[in-house]
Short mmCIF file of C-alpha atoms and ligand atoms in Angstrom, two decimals:
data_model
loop_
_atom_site.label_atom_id
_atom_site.label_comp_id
_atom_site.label_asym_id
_atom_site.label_seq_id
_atom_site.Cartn_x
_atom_site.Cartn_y
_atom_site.Cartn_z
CA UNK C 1 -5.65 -8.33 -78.02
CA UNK C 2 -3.85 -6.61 -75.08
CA UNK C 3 -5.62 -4.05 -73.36
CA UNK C 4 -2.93 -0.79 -74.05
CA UNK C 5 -4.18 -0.44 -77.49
CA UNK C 6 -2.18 1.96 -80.55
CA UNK C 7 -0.10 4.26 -77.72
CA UNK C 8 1.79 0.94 -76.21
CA UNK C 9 2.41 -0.62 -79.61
CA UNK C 10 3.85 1.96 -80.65
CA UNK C 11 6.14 2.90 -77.71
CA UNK C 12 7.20 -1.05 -78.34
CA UNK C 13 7.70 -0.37 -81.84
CA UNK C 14 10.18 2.17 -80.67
CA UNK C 15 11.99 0.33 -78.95
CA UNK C 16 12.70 -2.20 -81.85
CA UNK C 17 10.60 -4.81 -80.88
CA UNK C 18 13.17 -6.00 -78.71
CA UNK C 19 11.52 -7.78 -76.05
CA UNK C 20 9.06 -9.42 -77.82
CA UNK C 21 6.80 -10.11 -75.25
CA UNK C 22 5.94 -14.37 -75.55
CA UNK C 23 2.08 -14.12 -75.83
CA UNK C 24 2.28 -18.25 -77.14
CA UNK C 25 -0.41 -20.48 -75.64
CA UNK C 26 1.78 -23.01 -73.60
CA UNK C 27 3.43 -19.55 -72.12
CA UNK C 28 0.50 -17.96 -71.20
CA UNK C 29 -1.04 -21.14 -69.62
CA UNK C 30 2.14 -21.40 -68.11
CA UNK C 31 1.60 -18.03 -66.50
CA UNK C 32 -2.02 -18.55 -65.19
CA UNK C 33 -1.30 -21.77 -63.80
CA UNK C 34 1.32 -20.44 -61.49
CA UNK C 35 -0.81 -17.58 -60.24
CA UNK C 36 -3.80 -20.01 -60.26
CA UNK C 37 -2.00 -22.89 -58.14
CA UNK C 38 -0.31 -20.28 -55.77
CA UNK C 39 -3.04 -18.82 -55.05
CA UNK C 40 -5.12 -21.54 -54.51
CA UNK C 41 -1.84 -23.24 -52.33
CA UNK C 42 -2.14 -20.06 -49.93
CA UNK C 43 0.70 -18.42 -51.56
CA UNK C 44 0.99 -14.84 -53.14
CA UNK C 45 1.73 -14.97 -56.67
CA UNK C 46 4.51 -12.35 -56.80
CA UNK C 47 6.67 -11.96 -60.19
CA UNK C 48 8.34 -9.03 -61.80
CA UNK C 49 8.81 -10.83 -64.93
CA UNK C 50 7.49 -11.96 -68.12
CA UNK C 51 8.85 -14.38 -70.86
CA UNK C 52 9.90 -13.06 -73.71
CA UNK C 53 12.30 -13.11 -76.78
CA UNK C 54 15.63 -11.13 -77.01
CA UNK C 55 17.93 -10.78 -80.10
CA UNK C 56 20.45 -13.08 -80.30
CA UNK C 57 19.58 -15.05 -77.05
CA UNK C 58 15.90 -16.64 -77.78
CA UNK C 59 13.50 -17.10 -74.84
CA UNK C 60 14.27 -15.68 -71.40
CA UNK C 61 13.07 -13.03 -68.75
CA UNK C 62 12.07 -9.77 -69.05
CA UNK C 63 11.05 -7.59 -66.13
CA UNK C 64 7.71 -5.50 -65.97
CA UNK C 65 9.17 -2.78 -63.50
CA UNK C 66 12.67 -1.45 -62.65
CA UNK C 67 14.24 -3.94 -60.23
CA UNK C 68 16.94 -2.72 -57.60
CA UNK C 69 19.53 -4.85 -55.72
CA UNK C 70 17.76 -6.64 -53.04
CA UNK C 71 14.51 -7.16 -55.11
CA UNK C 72 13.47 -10.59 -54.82
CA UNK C 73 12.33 -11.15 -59.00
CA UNK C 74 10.80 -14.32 -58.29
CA UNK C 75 9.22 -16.82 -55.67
CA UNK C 76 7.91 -20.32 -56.36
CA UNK C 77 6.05 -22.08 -54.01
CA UNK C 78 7.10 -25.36 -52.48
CA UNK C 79 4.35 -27.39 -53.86
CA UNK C 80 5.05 -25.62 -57.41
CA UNK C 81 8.65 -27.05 -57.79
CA UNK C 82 9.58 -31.02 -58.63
CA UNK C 83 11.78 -32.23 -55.81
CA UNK C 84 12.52 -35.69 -55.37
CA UNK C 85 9.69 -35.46 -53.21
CA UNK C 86 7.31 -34.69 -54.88
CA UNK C 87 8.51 -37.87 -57.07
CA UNK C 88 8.17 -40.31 -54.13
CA UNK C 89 5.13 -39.47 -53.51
CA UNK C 90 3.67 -39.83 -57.03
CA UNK C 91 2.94 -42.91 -59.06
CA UNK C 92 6.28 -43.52 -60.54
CA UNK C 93 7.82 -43.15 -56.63
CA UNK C 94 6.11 -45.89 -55.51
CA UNK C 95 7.92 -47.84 -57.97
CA UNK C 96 11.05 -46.58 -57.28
CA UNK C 97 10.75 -47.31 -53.31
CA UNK C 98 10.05 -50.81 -54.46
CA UNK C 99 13.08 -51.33 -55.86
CA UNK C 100 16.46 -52.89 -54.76
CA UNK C 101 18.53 -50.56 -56.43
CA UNK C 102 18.74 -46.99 -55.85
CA UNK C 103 18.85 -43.82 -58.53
CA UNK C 104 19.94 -41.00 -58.47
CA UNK C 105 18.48 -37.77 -57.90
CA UNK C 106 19.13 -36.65 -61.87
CA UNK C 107 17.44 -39.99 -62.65
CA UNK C 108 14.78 -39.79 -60.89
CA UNK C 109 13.77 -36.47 -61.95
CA UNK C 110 14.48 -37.62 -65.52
CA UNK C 111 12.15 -40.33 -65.30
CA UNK C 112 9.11 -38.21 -63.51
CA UNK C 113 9.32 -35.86 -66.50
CA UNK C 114 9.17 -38.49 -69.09
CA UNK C 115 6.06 -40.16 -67.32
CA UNK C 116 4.24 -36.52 -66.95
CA UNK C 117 5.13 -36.21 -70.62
CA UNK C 118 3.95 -39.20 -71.16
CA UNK C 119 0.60 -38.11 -69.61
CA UNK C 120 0.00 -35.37 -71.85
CA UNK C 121 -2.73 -32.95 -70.43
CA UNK C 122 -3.59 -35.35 -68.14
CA UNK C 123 -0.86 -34.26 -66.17
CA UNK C 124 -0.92 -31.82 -63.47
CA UNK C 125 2.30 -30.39 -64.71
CA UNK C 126 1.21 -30.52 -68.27
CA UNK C 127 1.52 -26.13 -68.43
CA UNK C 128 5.05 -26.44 -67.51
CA UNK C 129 5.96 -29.83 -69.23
CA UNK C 130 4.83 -28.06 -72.98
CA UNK C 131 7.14 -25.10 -72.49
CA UNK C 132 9.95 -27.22 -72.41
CA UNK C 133 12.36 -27.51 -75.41
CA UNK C 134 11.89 -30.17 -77.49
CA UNK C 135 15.71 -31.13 -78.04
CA UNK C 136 18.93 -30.08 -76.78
CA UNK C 137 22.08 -28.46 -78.37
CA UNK C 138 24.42 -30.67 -75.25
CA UNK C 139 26.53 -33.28 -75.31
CA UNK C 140 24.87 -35.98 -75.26
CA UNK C 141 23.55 -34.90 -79.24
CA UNK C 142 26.19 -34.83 -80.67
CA UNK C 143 27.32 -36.63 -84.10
CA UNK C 144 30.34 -38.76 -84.46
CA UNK C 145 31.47 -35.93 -87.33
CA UNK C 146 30.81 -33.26 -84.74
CA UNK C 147 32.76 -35.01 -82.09
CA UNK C 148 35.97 -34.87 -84.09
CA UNK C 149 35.17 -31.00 -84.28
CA UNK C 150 36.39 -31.00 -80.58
CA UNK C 151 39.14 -29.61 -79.16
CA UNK C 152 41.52 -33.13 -77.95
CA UNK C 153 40.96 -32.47 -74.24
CA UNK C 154 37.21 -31.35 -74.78
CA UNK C 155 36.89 -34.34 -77.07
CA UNK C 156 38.31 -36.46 -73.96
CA UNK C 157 36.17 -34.90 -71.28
CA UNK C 158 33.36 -35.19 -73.44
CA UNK C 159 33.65 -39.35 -73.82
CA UNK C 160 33.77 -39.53 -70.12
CA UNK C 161 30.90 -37.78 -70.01
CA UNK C 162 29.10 -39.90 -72.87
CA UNK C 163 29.91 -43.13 -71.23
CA UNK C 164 28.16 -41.71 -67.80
CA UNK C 165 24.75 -40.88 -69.20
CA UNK C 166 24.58 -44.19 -70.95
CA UNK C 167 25.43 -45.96 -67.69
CA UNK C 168 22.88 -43.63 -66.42
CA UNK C 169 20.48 -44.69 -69.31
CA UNK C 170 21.14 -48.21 -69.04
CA UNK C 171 20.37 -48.36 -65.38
CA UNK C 172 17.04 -46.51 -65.73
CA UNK C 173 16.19 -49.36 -67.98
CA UNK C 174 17.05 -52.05 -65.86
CA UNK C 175 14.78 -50.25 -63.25
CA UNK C 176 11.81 -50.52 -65.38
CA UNK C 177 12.44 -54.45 -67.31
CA UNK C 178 8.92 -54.01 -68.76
CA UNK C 179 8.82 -50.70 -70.27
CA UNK C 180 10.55 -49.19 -73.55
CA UNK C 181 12.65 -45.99 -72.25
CA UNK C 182 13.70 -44.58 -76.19
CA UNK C 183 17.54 -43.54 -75.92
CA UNK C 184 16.13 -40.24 -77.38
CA UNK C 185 13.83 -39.43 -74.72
CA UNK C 186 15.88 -40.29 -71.98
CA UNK C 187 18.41 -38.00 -73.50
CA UNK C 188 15.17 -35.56 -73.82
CA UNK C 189 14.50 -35.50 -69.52
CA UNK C 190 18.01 -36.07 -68.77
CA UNK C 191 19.17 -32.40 -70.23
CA UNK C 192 16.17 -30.50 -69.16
CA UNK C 193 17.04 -31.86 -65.25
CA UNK C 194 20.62 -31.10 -66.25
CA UNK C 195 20.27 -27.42 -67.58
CA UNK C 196 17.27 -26.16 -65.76
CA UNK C 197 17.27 -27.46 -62.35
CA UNK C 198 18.22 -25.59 -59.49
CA UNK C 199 20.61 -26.20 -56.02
CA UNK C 200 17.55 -27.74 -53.59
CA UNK C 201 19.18 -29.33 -50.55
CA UNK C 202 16.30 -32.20 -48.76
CA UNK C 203 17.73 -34.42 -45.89
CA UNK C 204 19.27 -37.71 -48.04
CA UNK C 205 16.12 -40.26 -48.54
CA UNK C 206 17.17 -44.11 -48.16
CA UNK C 207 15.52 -44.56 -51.47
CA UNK C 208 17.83 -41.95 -53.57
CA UNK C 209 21.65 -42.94 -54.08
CA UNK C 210 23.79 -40.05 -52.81
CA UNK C 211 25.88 -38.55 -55.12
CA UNK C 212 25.90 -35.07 -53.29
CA UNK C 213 23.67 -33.49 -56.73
CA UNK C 214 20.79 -31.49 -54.95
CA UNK C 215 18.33 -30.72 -57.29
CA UNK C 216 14.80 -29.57 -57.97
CA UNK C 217 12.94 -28.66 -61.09
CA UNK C 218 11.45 -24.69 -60.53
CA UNK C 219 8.67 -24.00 -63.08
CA UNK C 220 8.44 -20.81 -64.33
CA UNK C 221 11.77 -19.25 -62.75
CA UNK C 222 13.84 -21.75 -65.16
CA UNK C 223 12.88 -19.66 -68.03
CA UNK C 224 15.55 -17.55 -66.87
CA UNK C 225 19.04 -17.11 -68.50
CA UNK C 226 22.35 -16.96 -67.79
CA UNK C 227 25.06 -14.37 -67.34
CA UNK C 228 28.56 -14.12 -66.23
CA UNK C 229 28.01 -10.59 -64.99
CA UNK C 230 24.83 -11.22 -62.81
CA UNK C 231 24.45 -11.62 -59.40
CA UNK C 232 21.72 -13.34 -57.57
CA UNK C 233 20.96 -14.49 -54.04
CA UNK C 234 19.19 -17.69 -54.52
CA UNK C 235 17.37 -19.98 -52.22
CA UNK C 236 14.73 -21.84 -50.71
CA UNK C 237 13.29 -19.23 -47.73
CA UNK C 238 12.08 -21.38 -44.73
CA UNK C 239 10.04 -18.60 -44.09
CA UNK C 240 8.02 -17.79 -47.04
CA UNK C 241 8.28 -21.82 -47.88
CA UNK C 242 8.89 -20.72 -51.82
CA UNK C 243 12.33 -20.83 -53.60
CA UNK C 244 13.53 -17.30 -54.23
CA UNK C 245 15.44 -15.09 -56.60
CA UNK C 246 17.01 -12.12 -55.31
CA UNK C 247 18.72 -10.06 -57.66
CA UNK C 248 21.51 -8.10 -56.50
CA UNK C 249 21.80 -6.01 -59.62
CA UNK C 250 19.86 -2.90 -61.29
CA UNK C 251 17.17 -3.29 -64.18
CA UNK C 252 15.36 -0.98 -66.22
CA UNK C 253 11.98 -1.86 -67.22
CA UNK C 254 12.02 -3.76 -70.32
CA UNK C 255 15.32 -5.15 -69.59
CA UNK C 256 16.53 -8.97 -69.59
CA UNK C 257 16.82 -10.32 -66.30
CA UNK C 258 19.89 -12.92 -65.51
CA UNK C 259 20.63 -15.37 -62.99
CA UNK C 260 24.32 -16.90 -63.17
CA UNK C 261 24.85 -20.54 -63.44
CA UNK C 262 28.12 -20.51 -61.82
CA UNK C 263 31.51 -19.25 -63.38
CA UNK C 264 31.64 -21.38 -66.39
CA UNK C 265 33.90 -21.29 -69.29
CA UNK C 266 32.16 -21.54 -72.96
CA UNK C 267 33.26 -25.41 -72.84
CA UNK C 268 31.36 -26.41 -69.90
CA UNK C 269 28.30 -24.06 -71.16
CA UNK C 270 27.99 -25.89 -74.57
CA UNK C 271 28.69 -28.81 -73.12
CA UNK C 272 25.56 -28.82 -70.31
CA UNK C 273 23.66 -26.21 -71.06
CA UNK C 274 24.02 -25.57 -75.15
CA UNK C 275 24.81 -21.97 -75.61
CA UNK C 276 28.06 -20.42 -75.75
CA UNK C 277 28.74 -16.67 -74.95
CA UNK C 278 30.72 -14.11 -76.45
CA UNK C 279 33.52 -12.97 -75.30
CA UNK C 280 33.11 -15.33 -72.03
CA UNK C 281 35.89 -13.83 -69.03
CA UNK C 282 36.02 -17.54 -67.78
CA UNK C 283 37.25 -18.54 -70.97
CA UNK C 284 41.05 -20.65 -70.89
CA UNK C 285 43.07 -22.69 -73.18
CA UNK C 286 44.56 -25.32 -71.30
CA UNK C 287 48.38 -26.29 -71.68
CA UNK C 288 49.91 -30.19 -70.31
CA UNK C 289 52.32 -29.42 -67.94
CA UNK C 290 54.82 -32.33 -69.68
CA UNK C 291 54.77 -29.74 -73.05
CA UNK C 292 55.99 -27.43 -71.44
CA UNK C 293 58.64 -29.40 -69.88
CA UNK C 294 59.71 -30.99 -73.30
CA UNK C 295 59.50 -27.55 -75.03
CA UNK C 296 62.40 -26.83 -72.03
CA UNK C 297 64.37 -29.65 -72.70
CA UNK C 298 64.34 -28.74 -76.71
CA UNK C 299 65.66 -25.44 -76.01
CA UNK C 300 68.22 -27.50 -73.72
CA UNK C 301 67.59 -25.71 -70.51
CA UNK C 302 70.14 -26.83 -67.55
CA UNK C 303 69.13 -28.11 -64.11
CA UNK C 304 65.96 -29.32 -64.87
CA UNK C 305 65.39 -31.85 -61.73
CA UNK C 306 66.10 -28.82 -59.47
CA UNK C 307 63.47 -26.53 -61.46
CA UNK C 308 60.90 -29.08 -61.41
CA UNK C 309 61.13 -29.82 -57.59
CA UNK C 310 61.02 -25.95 -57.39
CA UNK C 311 57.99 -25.95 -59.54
CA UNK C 312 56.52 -28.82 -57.90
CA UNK C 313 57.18 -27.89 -54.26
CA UNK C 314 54.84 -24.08 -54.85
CA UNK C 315 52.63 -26.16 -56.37
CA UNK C 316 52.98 -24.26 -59.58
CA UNK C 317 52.49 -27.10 -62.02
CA UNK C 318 48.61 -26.84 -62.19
CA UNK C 319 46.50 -24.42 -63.44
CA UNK C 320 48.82 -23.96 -66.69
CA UNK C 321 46.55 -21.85 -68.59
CA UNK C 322 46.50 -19.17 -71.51
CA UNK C 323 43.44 -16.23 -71.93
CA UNK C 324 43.00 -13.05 -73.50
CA UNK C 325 45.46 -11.55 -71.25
CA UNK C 326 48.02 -14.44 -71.99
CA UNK C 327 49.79 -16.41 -70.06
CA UNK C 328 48.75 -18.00 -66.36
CA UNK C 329 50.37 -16.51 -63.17
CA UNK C 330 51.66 -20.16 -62.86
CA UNK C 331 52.58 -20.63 -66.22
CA UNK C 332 54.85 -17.07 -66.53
CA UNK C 333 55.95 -18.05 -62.99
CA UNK C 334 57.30 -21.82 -64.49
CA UNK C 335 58.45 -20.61 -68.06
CA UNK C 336 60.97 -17.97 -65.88
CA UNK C 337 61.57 -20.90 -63.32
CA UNK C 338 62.58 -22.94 -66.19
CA UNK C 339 64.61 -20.35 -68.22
CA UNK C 340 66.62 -19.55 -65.01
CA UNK C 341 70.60 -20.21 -65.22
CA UNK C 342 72.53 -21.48 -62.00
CA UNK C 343 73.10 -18.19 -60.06
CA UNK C 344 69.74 -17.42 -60.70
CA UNK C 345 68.36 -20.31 -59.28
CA UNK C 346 69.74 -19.37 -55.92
CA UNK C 347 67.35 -16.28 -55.93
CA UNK C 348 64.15 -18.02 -56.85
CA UNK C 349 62.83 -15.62 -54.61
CA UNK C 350 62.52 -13.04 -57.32
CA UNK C 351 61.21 -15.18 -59.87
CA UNK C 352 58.47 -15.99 -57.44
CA UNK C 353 57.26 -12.37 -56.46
CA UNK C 354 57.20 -11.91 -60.45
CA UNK C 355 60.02 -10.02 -60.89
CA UNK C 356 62.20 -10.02 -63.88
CA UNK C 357 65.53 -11.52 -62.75
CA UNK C 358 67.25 -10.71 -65.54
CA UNK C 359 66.93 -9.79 -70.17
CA UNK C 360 69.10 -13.18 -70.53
CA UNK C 361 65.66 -15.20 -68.19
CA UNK C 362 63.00 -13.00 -69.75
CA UNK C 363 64.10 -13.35 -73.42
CA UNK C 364 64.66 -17.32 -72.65
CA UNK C 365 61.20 -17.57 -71.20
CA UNK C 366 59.39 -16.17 -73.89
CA UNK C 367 60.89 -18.63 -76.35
CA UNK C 368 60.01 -21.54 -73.87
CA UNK C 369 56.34 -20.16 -74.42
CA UNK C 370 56.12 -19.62 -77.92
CA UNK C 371 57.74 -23.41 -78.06
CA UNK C 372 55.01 -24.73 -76.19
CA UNK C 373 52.52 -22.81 -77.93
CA UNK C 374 53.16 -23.48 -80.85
CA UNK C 375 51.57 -27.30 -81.22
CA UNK C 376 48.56 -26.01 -79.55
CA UNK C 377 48.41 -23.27 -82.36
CA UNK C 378 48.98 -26.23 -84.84
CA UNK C 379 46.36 -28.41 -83.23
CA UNK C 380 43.74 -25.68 -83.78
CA UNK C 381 44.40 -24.42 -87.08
CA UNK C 382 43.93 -28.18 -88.37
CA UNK C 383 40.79 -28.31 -86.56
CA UNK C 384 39.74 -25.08 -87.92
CA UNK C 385 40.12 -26.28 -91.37
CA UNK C 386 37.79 -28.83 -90.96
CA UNK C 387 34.85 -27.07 -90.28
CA UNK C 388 32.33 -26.29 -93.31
CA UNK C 389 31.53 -22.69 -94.34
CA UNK C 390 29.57 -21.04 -91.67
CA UNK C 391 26.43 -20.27 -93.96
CA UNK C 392 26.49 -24.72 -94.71
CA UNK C 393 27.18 -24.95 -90.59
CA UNK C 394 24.52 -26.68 -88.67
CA UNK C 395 23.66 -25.02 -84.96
CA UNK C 396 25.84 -27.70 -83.13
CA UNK C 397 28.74 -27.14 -85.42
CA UNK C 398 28.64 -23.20 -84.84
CA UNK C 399 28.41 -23.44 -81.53
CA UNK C 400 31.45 -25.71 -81.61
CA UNK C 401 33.30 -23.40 -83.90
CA UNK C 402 32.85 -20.62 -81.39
CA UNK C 403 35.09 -22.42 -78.85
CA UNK C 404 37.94 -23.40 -81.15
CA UNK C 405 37.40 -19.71 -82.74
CA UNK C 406 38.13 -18.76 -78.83
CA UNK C 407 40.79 -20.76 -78.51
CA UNK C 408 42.37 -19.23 -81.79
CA UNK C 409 42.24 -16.04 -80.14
CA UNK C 410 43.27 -16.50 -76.84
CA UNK C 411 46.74 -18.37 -78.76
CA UNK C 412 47.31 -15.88 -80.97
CA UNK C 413 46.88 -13.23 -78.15
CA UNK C 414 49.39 -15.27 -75.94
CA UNK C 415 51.67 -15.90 -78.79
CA UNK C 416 52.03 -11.82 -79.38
CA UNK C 417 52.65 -11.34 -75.59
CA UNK C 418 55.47 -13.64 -75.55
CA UNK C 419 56.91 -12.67 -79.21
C1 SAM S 501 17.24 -22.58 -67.46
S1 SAM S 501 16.97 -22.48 -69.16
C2 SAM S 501 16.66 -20.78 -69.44
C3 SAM S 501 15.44 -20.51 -70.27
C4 SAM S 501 15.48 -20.94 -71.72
N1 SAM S 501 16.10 -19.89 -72.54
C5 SAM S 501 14.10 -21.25 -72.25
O1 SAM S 501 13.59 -20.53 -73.10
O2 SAM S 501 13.52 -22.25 -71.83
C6 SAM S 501 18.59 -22.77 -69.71
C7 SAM S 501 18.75 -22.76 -71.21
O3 SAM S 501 18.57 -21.45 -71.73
C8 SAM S 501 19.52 -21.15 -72.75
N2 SAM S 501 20.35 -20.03 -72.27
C9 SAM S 501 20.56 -19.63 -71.00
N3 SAM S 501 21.31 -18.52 -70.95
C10 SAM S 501 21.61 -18.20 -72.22
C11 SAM S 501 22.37 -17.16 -72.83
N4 SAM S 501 22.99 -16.24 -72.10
N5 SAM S 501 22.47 -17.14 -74.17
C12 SAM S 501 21.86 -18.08 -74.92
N6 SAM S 501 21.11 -19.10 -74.41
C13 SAM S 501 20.99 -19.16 -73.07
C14 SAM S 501 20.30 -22.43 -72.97
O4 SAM S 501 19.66 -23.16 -73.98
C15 SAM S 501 20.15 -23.14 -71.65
O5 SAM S 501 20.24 -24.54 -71.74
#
């Protein structure tokens, strides 16, 4: 029973329960471990925050006291956080300087967690191992019905993607000939490494294979979440010899506290991390560079090989994209390029500062859009259609229906700027 007694309840209860302050077991262990082991490492245990649950999020950070930009929220000491270091110099890293081959740094993170699992309070990381989630909403779970829920060039990334973790999977096998490494609970380390770890540069180690992924596992500060809007200075301080958090933002007690995980569109945060988020600024709908051309050539534009070196030559054929505020800089910029007649195309100039050159280009452009658009707005009503009704959804499948239901609405917001 907390200490505050009837007043504080109720002030909470005025607030709408909203934090609910995580008083579980494995949390509160959690908690007294890291004061416990900083403490006892020579360290100051110094945190602002405290996990808890928040409406329509789940389980992240809330802060204790009002935080102002420059407030560092967290610190973790050094010996507190799983580096690959700390893995070469346990059991399992013996083993994996003995070997031939190398891993990488994802793997070998991976595998430490699974053999602390494995270890269960034996484990000197056992308070941190048991508040991590038991299964992941990524990639790598989902169903071959929920795959063809994907978006085509989602879907695509998405196999690449599939085919590297098994190679992944199959080569932490081979490292270990002897032991049984279940699929399940390689897919199990692999995503907590992948969505909770953070940047941790070491010197390269001639038993790690470079790939240029930095990483290190930070109990504790993981538990926070992610927002497009925060801003953080994060880092390990030479100094202080902890990793640190150093919000650059304004919080009021009680409030959520965010790190960002980098400026990532709803695809790349379902795809690695789980979670989509509404109304995400970084979200885009894609468009092939060739459909656009043919959408051109249907509405038999002239001088095409002289548009597309234009096009080409600025480097305008890239980053073809639709949002909420429609069409790409480069994509207007091409649909004008491409809906310019001869005399036009001797002042390119214009075209290029994004002027309009002229009704006849602008009214031409506009139908070159809605042309193109209009398979991609095909494409994802069929997909649309074959997603069950949202109360018979499972989690994956409405977390994949909020992307294409993004998608719908940046189209249909590009389709009414260009009609
Ligand atoms: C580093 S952990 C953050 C702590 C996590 N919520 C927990 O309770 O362990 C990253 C995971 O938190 C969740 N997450 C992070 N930010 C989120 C957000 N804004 N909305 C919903 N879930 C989020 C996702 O499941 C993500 O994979």
């Amino acid at each position: 029973m907390p200490r505050h007694g009837r007043t504080k309840r109720t002030r909470k209860r005025k607030r709408g329960n909203d934090p609910r302050i995580d008083l579980s077991k494995e949390i509160v262990t959690l908690s007294k471990w890291m004061k416990r082991e900083s403490i006892s490492l020579g360290f100051k245990w110094k945190s602002h925050l405290h996990p808890a649950f928040f409406t329509g999020i789940g389980r992240g950070m809330m802060t204790k006291d009002s935080l102002t930009g420059g407030d560092i929220v967290v610190s973790i000491p050094k010996p507190l956080l799983i580096t690959v270091e700390t893995v070469l110099s346990s059991e399992i890293g013996e083993l994996v300087k003995r070997q031939k081959f190398k891993l990488s740094r994802q793997q070998i993170l991976s595998l430490f967690l699974l053999s602390e699992r494995s270890k269960g309070d034996n484990s000197f990381w056992y308070p941190y191992i048991s508040v991590l989630p038991q299964s992941h909403t990524t990639f790598g779970y989902l169903s071959a019905r929920e795959l063809t829920l994907l978006p085509p060039k989602l879907l695509t990334a998405v196999k690449s993607k599939i085919m590297d973790i098994k190679q992944a999977y199959k080569e932490v096998r081979d490292f270990f000939p002897g032991e049984s490494i279940a699929h399940e609970d390689f897919l199990w380390s692999w995503f907590c490494v992948n969505s909770r770890s953070v940047f941790y540069k070491l010197g390269g180690s001639e038993f790690v294979k470079e790939d240029g992924n930095h990483l290190a596992l930070a109990p504790y500060l993981d538990l926070l979440n992610h927002s497009v809007v925060a801003q953080v200075e994060a880092g390990f301080n030479n100094e202080t010899g902890c990793y640190e958090i150093r919000t650059l933002d304004n919080y009021k007690k009680y409030d959520q506290v965010f790190i960002s995980y980098g400026s990532h569109d709803n695809y790349h945060l379902l795809m690695e991390y789980g979670f989509t988020l509404p109304d995400n600024p970084n979200d885009a709908v894609m468009m092939d560079y060739d459909v656009v051309l043919n959408s051109a050539k249907s509405l038999d534009v002239n001088h095409l090989e002289k548009k597309q070196d234009l096009i080409q030559q600025h480097d305008l054929h890239s980053k073809l994209t639709c949002t909420v505020e429609g069409l790409s800089w480069n994509l207007l910029i091409v649909t004008r390029i491409l809906a310019m007649d001869w005399n036009e195309l001797h002042q390119w100039k214009v075209v290029l500062n994004g002027d309009v050159i002229s009704n006849r280009n602008e009214s031409l452009s506009r139908g070159i859009a809605r042309s193109f658009l209009t398979p991609y707005i095909q494409q994802n009503r069929d997909l649309l259609f074959k997603f069950p009704p949202e109360s018979s959804m499972t989690t994956m499948e409405k977390l994949i229906s909020s992307v294409v239901q993004m998608e719908r609405k940046i189209l249909q917001i590009t389709w009414t700027s260009v009609s």
